Short mmCIF file of C-alpha atoms in Angstrom, two decimals:
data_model
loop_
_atom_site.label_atom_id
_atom_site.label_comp_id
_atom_site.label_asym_id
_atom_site.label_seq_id
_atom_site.Cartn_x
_atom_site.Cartn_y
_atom_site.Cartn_z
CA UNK A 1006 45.85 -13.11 0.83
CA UNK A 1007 44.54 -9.45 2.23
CA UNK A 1008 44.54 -9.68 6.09
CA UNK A 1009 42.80 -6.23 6.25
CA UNK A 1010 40.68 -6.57 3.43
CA UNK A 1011 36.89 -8.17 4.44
CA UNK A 1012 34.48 -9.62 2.18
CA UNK A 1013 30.34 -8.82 3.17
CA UNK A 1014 28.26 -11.09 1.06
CA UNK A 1015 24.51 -10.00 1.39
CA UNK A 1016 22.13 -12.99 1.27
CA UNK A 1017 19.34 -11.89 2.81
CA UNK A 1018 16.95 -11.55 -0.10
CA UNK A 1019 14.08 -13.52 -0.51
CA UNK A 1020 14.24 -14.20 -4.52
CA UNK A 1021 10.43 -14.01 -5.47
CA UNK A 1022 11.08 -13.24 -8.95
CA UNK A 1023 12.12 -16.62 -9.04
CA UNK A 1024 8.94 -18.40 -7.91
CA UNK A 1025 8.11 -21.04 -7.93
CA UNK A 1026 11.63 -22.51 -7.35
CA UNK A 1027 12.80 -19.71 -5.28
CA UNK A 1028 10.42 -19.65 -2.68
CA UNK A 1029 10.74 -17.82 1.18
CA UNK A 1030 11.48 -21.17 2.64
CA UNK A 1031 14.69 -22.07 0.01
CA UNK A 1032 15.70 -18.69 -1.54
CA UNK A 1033 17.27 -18.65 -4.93
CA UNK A 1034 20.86 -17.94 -3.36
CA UNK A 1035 20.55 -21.03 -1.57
CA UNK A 1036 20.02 -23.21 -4.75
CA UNK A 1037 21.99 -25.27 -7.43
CA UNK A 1038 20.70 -23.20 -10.43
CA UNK A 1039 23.71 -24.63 -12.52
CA UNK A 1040 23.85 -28.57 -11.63
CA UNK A 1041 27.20 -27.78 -10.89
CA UNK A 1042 26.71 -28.52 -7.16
CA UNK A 1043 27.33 -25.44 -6.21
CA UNK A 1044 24.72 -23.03 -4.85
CA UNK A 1045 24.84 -19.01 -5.78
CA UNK A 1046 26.04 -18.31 -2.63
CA UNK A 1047 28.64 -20.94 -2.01
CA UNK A 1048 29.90 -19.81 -5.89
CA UNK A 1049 30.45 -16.62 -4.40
CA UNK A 1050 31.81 -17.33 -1.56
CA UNK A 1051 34.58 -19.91 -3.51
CA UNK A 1052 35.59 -16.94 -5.64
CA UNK A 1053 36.34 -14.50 -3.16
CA UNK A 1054 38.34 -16.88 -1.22
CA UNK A 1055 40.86 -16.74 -3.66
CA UNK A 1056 41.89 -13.58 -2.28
CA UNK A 1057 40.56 -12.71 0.97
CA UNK A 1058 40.86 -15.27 4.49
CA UNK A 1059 38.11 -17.18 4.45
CA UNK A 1060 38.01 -15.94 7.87
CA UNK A 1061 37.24 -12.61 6.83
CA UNK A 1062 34.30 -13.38 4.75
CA UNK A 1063 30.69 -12.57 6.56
CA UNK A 1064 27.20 -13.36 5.25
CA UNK A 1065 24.44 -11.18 6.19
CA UNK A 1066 21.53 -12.87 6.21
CA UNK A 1067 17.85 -13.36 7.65
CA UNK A 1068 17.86 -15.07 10.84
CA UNK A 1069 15.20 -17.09 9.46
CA UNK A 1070 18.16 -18.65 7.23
CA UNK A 1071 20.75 -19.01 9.60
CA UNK A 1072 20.33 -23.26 9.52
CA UNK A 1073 20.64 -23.03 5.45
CA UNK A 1074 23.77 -20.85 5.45
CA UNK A 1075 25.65 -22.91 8.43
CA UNK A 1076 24.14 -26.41 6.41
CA UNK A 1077 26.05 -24.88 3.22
CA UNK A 1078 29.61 -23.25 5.33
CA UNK A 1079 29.74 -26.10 8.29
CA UNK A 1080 33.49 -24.71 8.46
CA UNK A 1081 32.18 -20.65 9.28
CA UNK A 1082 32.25 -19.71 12.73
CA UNK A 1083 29.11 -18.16 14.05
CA UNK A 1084 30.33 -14.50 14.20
CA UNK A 1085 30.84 -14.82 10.07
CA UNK A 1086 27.10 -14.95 9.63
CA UNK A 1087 25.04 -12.07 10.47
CA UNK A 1088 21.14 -11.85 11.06
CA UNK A 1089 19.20 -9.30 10.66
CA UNK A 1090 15.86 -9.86 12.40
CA UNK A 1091 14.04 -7.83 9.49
CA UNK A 1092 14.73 -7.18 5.86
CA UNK A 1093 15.59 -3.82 5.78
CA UNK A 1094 17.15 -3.17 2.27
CA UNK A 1095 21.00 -2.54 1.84
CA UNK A 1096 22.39 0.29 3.65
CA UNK A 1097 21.40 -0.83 7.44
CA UNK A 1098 22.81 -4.50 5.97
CA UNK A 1099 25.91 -2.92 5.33
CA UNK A 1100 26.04 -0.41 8.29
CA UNK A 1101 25.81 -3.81 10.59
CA UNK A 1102 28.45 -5.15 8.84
CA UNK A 1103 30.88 -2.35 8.72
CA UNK A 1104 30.47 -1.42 12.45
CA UNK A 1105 31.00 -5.22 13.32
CA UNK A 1106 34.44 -5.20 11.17
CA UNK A 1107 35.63 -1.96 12.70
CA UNK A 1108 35.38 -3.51 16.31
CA UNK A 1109 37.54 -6.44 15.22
CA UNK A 1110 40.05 -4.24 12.84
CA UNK A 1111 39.83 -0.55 12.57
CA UNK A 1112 41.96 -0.33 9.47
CA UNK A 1113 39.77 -3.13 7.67
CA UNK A 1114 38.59 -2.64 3.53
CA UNK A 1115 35.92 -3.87 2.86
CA UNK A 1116 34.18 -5.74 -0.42
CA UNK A 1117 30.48 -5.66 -0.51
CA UNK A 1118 28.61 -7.97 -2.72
CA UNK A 1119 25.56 -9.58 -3.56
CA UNK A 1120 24.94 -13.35 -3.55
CA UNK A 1121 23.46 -13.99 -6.64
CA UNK A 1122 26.01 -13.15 -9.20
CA UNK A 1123 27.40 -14.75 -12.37
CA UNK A 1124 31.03 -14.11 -13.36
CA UNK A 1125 32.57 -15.80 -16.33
CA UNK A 1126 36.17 -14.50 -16.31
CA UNK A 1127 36.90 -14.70 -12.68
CA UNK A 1128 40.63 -13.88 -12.95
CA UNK A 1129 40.34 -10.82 -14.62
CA UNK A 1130 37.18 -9.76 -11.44
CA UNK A 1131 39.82 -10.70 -9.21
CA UNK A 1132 42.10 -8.87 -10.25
CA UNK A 1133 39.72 -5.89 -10.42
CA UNK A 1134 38.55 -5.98 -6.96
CA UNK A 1135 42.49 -6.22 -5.83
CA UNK A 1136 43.16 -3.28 -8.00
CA UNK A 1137 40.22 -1.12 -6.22
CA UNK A 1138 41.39 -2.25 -2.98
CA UNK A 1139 44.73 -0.74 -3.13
CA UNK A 1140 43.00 1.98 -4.47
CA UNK A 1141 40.98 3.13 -1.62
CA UNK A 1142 43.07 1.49 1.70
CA UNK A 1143 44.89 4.90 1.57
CA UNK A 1144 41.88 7.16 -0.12
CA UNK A 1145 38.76 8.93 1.54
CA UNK A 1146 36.63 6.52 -1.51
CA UNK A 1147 33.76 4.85 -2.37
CA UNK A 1148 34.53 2.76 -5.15
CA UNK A 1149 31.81 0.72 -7.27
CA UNK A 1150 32.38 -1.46 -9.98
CA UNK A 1151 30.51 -0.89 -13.39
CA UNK A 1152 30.18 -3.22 -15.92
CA UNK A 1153 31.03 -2.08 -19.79
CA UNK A 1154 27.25 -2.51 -21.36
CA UNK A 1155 27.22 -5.45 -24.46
CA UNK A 1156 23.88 -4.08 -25.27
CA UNK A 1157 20.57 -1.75 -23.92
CA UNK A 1158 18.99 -3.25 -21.35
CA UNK A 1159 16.36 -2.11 -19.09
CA UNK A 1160 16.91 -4.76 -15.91
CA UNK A 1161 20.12 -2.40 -14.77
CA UNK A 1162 20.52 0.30 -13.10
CA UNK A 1163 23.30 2.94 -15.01
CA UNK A 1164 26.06 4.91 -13.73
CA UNK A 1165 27.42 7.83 -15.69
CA UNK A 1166 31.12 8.56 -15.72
CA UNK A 1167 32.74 12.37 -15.19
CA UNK A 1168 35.67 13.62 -16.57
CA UNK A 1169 37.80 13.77 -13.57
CA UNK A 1170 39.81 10.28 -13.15
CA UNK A 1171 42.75 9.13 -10.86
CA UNK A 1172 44.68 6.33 -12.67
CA UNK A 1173 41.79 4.03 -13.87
CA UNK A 1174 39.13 5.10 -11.27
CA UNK A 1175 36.75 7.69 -12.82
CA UNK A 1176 34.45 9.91 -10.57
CA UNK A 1177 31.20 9.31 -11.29
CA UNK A 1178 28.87 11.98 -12.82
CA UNK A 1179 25.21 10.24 -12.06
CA UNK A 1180 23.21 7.09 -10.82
CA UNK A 1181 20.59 6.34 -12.97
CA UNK A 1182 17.67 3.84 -12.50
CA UNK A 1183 16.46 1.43 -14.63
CA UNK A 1184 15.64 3.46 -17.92
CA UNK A 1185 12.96 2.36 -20.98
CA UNK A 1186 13.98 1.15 -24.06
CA UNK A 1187 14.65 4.11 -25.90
CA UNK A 1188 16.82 5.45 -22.61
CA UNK A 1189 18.99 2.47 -22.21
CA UNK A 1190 19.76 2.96 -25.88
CA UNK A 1191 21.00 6.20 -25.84
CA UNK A 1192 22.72 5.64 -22.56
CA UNK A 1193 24.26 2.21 -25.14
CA UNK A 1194 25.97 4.56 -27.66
CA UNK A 1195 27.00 7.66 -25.75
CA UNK A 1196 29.59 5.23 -24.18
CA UNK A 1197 29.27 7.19 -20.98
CA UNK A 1198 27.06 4.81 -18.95
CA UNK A 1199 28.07 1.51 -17.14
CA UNK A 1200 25.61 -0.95 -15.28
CA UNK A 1201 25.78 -0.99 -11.58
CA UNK A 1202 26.71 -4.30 -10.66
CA UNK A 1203 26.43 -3.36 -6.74
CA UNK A 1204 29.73 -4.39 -5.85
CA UNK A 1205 31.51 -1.79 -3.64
CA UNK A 1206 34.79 -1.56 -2.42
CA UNK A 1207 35.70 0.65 0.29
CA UNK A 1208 37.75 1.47 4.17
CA UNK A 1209 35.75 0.69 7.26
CA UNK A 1210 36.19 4.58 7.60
CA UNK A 1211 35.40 5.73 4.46
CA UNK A 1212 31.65 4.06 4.68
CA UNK A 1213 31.19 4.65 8.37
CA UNK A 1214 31.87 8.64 7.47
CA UNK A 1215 29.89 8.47 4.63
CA UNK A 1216 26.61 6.54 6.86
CA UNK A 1217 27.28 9.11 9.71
CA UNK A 1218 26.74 12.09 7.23
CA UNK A 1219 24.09 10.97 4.66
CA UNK A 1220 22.15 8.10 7.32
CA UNK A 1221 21.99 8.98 11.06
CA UNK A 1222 18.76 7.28 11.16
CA UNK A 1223 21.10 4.90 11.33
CA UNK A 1224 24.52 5.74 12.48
CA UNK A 1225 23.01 7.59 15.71
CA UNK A 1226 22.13 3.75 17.03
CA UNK A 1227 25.25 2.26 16.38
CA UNK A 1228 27.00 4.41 17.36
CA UNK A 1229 25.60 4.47 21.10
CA UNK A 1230 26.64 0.71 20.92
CA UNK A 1231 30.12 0.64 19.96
CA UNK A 1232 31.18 -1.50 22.71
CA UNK A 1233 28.82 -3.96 22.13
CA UNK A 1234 29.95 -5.24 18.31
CA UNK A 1235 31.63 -8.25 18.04
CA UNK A 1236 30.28 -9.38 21.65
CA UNK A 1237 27.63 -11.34 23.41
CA UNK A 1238 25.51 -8.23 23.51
CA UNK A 1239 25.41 -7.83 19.75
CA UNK A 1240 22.52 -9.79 18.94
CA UNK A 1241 20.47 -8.50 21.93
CA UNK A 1242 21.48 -4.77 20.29
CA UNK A 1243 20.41 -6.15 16.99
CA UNK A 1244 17.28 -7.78 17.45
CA UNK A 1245 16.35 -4.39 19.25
CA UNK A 1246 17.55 -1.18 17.51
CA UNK A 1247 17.61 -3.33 13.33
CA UNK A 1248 13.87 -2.75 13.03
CA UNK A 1249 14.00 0.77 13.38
CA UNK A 1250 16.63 1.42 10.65
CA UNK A 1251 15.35 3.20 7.62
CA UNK A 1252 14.79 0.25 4.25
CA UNK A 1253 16.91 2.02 2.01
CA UNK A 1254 19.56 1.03 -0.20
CA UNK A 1255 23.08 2.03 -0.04
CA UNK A 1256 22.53 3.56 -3.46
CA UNK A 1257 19.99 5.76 -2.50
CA UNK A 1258 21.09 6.57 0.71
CA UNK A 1259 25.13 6.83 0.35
CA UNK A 1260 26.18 6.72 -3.41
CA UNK A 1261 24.14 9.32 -4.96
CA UNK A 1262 25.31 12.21 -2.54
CA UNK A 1263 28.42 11.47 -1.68
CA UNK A 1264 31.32 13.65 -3.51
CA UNK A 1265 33.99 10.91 -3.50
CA UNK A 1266 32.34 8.33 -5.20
CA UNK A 1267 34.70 6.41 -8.09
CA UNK A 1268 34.16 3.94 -10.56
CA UNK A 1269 36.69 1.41 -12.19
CA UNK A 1270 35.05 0.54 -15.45
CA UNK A 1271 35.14 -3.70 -15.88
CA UNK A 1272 34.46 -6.52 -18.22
CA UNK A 1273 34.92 -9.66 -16.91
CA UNK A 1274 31.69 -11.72 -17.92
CA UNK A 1275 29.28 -10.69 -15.36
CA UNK A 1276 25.50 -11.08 -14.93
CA UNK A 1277 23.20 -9.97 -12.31
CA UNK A 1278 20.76 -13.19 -12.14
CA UNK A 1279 17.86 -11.10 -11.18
CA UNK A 1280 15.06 -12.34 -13.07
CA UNK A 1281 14.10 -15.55 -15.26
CA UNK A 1282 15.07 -13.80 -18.47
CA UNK A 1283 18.55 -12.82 -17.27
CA UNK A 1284 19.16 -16.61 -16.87
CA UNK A 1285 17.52 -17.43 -20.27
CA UNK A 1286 20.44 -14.86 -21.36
CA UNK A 1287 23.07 -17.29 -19.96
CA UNK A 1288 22.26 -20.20 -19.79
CA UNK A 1289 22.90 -23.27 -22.60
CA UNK A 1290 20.49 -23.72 -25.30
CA UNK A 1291 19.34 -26.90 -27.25
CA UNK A 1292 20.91 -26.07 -31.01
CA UNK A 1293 16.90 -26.74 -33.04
CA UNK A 1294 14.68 -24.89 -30.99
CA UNK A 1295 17.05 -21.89 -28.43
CA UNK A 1296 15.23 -23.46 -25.42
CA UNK A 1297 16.88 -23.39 -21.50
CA UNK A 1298 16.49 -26.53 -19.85
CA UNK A 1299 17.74 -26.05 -16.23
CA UNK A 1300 16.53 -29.38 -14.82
CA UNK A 1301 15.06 -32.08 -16.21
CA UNK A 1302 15.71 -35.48 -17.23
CA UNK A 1303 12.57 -36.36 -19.07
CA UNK A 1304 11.13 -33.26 -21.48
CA UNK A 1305 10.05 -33.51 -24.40
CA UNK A 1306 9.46 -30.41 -26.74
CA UNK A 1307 7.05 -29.80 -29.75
CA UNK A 1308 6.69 -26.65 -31.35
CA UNK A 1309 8.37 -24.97 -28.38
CA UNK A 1310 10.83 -21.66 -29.00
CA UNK A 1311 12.86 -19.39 -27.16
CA UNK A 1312 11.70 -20.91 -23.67
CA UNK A 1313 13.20 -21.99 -20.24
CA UNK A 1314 12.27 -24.72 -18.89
CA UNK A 1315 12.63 -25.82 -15.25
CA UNK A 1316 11.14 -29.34 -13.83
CA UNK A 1317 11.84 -29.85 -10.03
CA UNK A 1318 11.60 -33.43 -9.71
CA UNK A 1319 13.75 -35.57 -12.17
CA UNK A 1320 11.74 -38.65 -12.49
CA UNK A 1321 8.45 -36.38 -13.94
CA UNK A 1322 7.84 -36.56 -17.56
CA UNK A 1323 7.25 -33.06 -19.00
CA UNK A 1324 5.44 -32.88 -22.54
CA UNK A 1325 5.30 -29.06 -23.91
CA UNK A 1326 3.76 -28.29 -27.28
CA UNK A 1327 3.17 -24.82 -28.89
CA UNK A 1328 5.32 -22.44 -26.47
CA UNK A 1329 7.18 -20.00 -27.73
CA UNK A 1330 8.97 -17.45 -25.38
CA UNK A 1331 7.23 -18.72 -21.99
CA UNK A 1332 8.70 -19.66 -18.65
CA UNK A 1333 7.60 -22.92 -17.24
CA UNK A 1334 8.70 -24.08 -13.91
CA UNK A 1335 7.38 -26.65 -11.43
CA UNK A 1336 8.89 -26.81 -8.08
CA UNK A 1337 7.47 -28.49 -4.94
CA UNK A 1338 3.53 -28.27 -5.61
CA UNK A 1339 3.42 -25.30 -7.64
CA UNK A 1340 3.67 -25.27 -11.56
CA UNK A 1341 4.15 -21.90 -13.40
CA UNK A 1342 3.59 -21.12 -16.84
CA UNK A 1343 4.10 -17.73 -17.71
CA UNK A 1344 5.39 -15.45 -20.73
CA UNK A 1345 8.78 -14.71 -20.52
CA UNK A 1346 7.86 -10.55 -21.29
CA UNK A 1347 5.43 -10.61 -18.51
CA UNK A 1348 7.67 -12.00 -15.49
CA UNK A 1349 7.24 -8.56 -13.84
CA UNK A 1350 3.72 -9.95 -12.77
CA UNK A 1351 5.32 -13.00 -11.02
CA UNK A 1352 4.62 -11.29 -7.53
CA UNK A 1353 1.34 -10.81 -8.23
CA UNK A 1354 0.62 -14.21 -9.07
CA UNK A 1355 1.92 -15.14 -5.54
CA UNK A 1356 0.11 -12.20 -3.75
CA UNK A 1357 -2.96 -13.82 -5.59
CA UNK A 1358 -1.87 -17.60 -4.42
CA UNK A 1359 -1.63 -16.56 -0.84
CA UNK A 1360 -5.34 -14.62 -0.84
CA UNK A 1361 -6.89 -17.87 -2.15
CA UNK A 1362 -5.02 -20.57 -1.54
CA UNK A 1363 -2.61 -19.41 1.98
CA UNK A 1364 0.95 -19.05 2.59
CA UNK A 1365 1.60 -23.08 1.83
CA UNK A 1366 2.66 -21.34 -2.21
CA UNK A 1367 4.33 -18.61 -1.68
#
């Protein structure tokens, strides 16, 4: 176990490209995608308990999900979960977090991750994210993981590698964002570029430095409040200087200008479940047909190809005929049928539900 080392799982998100079974009220991190019993977050959580105190894992979360998160970790103490009283993308998420750990341990490093990630070889991403924390608890580093690409794809983000390395840890070039076909192919067979998973691993110091230079939006409230981390005045603090934070990602805002920015290259079964189709990519598939059923007892299929299927309520009888590459979901009182390349428009089709029908669908 790493005393030092803290883990910052952000949770906040509200999952809408999961509608209809990822809805505000029960977002996708919060649910049992697999059947395994398990929800995305608790998965993540498990895994990075196998090296770091549970202790020293925080979720930072909506306050509007503070009852699901302490339903799902009845064992985490209330100064593990952090609320942010707005969504305000990742950097202020992680600027919370790292001025909270530096108040309980100055010399703390830090693992930053989302919540709704697959990993298949979880020994060998272990052993990764140990590797980049010895890496940078005695370096001036920002250190991101990026995944060795299988194929093109256009749902990831790419980071480019440089030339100059220390040991395994390459400096990185350029952060792309998501690229077009054509694009993601060439980035494919130069074997320069790497997805960017969004895990980061770096010192309290190194990201405080790094938020003080490239954020003071943000840094310049925080750090009027030192004192105030990590004690009954936090929340008060919170709920009054959070909204006023710039929504920007770390990415933006931190990893594309900073100068000591590393990557350690990785392949250890990962997936980013983002969007319908990256859980078609995953998930088991009946041998005649390639379809995803991820719940339901009682389907029948006719004619139906290359779909997933999703039925929220395990006594309903679902009878699909003549489908081929569609999403179809029911969850609650809402029933989706859509085409698996046209899952982009899934927030319109709830921006449209809540003009004509109110906020009861979205």
């Amino acid at each position: 176990m790493m005393k030092d080392t803290f883990c910052v799982i952000m949770s906040g998100g509200i999952g809408s490209r999961f509608w209809p079974l990822s809805k505000e009220s029960m977002p996708k991190q919060f649910l049992d995608f697999f059947g395994n019993g398990r929800s995305l977050l608790q998965m993540t959580v498990d895994r990075f308990a196998g090296i770091i105190p549970v202790e020293n894992i925080y979720i930072v979360t909506n306050k509007r999900y503070v009852s699901l998160v302490k339903e799902q970790f009845p064992a985490f103490r209330d100064n593990q979960i952090l609320l942010e009283p707005v969504r305000r993308n990742t950097a202020p998420c992680i600027a919370y977090a790292a001025y909270r750990i530096k108040a309980i341990n100055p010399k703390a490093n830090i693992v930053v991750a989302p919540s709704d990630h697959l990993i298949l070889k979880e020994d060998v991403f272990l052993s990764s994210i140990a590797k980049s924390i010895d890496f940078v608890k005695d370096k001036d580093a920002l250190v991101t993981l990026g995944i060795k690409p299988s194929r093109p794809d256009t749902a990831y983000g790419y980071i480019q590698r440089g030339d100059e390395c220390l040991g395994d840890f390459v400096k990185i070039k350029t952060f792309m964002e998501k690229p077009d076909y054509e694009l993601a192919r060439v980035f494919y067979e130069s074997e320069e570029f790497f997805w960017n998973s969004g895990l980061f691993i770096w010192s309290v110091d190194s990201i405080l430095s790094a938020i003080r230079k490239f954020l003071p939006d943000i840094s310049s409230r925080f750090d009027l409040a030192m004192n105030k981390f990590n004690t009954r005045e936090e929340i008060a603090f919170i709920e009054e200087n959070f909204p006023f934070c710039p929504n920007i990602s770390i990415d933006y805002g931190v990893m594309e200008k900073a100068d000591n920015v590393y990557m350690l290259g990785v392949d250890f079964g990962w997936a980013d479940l983002g969007t319908w189709g990256s859980v078609f990519d995953i998930a088991p598939r009946t041998s005649a047909d390639n379809n995803a059923i991820l719940r339901g007892a009682k389907i029948l299929t006719y004619e139906t190809e290359n779909s997933i299927i999703a039925i929220d309520k395990p006594d309903r009888l679902a009878v699909i005929q003549g489908l081929k590459d569609y999403i179809v979901v029911e969850s609650g009182n809402v029933l989706l049928i859509c085409r698996k390349d046209d899952e982009q428009r899934i927030k319109q089709f709830i921006a449209d539900a809540q003009i004509r029908f109110g906020d009861k669908f979205k």
